[in-house]
Tab-separated table of C-alpha atoms in Angstrom:
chain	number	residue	atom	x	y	z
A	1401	UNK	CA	-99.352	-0.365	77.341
A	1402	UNK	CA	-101.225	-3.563	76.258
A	1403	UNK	CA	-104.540	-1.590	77.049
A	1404	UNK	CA	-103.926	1.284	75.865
A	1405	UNK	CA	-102.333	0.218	72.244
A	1406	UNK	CA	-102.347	-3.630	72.521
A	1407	UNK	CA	-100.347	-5.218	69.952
A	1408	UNK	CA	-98.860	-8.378	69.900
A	1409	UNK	CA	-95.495	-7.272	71.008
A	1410	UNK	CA	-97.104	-5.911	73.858
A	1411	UNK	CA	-98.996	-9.018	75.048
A	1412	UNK	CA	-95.687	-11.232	74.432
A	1413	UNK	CA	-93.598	-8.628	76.952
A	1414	UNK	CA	-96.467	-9.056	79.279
A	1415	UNK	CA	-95.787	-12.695	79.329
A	1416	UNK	CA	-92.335	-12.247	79.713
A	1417	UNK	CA	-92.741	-9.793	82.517
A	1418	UNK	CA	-94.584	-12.793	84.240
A	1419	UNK	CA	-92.963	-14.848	83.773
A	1420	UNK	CA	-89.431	-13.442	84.727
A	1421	UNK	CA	-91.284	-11.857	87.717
A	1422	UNK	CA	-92.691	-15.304	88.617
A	1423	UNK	CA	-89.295	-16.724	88.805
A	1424	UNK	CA	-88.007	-13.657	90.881
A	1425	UNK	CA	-90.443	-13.399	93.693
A	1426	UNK	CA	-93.022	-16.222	93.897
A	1427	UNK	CA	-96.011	-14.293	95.160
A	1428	UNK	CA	-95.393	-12.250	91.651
A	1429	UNK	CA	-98.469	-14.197	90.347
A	1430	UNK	CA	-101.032	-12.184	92.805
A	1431	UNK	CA	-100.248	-9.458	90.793
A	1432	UNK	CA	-101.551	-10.529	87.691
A	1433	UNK	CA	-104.791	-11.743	89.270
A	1434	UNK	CA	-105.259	-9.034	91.318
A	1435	UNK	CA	-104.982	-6.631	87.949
A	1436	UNK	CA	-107.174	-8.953	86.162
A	1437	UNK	CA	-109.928	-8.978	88.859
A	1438	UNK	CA	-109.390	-5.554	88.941
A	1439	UNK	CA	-110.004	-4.917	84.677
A	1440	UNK	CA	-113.211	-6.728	84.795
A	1441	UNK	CA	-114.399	-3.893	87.248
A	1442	UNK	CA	-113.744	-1.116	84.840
A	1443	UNK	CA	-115.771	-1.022	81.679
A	1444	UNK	CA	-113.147	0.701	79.358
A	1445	UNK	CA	-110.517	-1.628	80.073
A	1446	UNK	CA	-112.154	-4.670	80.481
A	1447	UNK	CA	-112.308	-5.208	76.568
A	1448	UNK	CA	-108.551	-5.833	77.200
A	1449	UNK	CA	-108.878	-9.104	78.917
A	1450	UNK	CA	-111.161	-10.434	75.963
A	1451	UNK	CA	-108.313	-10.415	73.574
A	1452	UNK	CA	-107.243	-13.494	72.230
A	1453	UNK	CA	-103.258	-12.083	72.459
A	1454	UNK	CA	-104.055	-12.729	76.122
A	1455	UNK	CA	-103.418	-16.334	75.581
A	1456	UNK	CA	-100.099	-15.939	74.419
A	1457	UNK	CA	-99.379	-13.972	77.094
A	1458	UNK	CA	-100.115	-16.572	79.415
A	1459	UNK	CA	-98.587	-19.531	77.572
A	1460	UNK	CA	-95.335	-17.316	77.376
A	1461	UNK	CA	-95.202	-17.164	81.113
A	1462	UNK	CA	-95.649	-20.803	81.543
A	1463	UNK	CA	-92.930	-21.368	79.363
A	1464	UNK	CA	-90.699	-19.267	80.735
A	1465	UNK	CA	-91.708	-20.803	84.709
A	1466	UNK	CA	-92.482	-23.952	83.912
A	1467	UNK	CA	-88.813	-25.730	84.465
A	1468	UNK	CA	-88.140	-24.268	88.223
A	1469	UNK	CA	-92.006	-24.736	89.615
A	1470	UNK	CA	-91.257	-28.372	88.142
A	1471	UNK	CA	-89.064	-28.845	90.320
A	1472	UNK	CA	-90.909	-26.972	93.098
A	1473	UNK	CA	-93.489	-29.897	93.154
A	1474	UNK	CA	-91.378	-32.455	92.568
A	1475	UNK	CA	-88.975	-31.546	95.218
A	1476	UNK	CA	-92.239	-30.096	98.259
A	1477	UNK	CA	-90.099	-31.028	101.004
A	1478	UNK	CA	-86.938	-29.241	99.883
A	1479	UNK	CA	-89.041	-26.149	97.994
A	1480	UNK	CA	-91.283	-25.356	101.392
A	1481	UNK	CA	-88.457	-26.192	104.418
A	1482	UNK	CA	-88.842	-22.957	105.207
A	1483	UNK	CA	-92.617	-22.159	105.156
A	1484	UNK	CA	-92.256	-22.212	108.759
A	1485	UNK	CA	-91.652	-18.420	108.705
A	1486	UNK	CA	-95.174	-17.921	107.932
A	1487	UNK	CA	-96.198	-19.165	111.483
A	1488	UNK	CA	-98.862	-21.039	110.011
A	1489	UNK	CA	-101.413	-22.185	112.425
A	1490	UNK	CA	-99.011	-21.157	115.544
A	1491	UNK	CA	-102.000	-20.037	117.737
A	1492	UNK	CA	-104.115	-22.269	119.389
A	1493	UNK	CA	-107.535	-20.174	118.912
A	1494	UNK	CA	-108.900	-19.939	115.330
A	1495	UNK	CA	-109.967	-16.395	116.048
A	1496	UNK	CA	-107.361	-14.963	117.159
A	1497	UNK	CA	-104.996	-16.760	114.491
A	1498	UNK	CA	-107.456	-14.530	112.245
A	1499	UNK	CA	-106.714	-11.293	113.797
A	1500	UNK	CA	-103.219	-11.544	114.241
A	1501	UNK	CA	-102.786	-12.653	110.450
A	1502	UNK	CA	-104.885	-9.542	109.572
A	1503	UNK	CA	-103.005	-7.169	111.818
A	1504	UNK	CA	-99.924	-8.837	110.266
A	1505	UNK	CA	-100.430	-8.265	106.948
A	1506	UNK	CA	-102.005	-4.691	107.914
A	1507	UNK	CA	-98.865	-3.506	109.265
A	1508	UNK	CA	-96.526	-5.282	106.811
A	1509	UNK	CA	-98.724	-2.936	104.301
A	1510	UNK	CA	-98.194	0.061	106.110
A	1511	UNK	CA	-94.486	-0.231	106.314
A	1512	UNK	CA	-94.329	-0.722	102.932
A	1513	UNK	CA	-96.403	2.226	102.059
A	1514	UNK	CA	-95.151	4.462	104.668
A	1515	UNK	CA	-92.900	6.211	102.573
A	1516	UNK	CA	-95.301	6.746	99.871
A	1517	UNK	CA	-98.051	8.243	101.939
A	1518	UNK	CA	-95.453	10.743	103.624
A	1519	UNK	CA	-94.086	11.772	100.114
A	1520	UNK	CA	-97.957	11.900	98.697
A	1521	UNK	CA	-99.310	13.934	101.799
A	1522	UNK	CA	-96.340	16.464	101.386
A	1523	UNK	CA	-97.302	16.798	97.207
A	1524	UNK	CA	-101.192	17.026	98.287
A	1525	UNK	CA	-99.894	20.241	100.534
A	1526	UNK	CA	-98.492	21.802	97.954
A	1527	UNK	CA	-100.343	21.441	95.271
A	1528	UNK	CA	-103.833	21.225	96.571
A	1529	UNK	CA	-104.765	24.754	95.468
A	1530	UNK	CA	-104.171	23.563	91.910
A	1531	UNK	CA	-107.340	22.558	89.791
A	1532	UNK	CA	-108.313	19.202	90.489
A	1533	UNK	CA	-107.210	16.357	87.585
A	1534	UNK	CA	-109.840	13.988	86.219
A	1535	UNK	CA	-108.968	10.774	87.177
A	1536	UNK	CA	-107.752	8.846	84.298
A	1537	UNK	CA	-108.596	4.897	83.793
A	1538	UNK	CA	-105.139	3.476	84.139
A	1539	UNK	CA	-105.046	5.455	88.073
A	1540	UNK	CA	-108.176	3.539	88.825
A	1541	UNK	CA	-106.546	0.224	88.033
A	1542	UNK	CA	-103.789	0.851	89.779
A	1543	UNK	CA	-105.626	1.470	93.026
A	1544	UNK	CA	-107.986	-1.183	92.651
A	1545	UNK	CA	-105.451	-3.930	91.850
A	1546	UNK	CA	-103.794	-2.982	95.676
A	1547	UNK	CA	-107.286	-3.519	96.854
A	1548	UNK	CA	-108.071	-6.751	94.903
A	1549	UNK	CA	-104.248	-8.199	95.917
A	1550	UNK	CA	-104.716	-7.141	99.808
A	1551	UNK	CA	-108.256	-8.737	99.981
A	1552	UNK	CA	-106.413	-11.926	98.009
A	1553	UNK	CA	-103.746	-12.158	100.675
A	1554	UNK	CA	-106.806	-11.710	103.550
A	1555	UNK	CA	-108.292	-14.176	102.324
A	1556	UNK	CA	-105.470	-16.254	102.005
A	1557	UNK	CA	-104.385	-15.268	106.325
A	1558	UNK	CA	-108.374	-16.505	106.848
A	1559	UNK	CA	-108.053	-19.756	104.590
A	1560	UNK	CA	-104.307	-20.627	105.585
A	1561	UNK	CA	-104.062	-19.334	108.773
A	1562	UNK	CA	-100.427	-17.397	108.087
A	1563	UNK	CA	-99.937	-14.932	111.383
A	1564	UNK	CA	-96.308	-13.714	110.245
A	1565	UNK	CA	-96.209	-10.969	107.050
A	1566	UNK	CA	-92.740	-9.259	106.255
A	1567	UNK	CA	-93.430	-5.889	104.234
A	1568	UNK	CA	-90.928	-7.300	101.046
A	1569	UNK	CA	-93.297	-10.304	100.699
A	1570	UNK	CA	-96.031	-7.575	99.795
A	1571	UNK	CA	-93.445	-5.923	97.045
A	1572	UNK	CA	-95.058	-7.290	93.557
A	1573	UNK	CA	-98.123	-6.086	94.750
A	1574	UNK	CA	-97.629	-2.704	96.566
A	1575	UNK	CA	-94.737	-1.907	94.360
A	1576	UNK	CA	-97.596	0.512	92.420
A	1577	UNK	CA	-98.309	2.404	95.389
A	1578	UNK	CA	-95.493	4.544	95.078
A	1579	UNK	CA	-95.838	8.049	93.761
């Protein structure tokens, strides 16, 4: 809503959004990258990210985080116990620690998105005789930030090494796949 009518009430809801989602899930924050990286690639919107509202987005969501990732790094041993679930670094050779991360995270994807692409191919079916719909800006963001957030998290499988994805670790991100 922020980019279509942005108003300050919008861009103070957007920090609580992120900041509540932060402190649900704490791979929420790739979402608000990825749809940022994502922005700067489309002209009409990207005039959104030069507002100075933005700001107060951002300072909201700190607020709102700040106490429990306080506590996060002040309390590492405790807050990452069990990072072991990631199965980082498990495998001996670098390259294949690469591919199974990738396939990993590929498959965790598809799960997730399984569902969707079943209900979209059965819509496609019947309506593909229909006249064909521009597409509109906010569809093109919505796309993009998947692809920005699942070229984040590759990156992140080459840089960390993490062989081991569960489909509801990809949910902040793939969440907008649905129809």
């Amino acid at each position: 809503w922020i980019v279509r009518r942005p108003t300050t009430l919008g861009f103070l809801c957007l920090g609580v959004v992120i900041g509540l989602g932060s402190l649900a899930k704490y791979n929420f924050f790739l979402m608000p990258i990825a749809a940022g990286v994502a922005i700067m690639t489309l002209p009409d919107l990207r005039r959104s990210l030069l507002d100075r509202r933005l700001a107060l987005s951002g300072g909201l969501a700190c607020l709102i985080a700040i106490g429990p990732y306080l506590w996060v790094f002040s309390n590492r041993v405790e807050a990452f116990a069990s990072a072991r679930k990631f199965e980082i670094g498990e495998q001996s050779d670098a390259i294949l620690q690469l591919i199974e991360g990738l396939l990993a995270l590929g498959l965790a994807a598809i799960n997730f998105v399984a569902l969707a692409i079943v209900v979209c191919g059965v819509l496609f079916t019947v309506y593909r005789n229909q006249s064909s719909v521009v597409k509109v800006p906010l569809e093109q963001l919505i796309w993009r930030t998947i692809l920005v957030g699942l070229a984040v998290l590759a990156l992140g499988v080459a840089i960390v090494g993490v062989t081991n994805f569960k489909d509801r670790w990809l949910q902040p991100l793939l969440v907008l796949a649905g129809p």
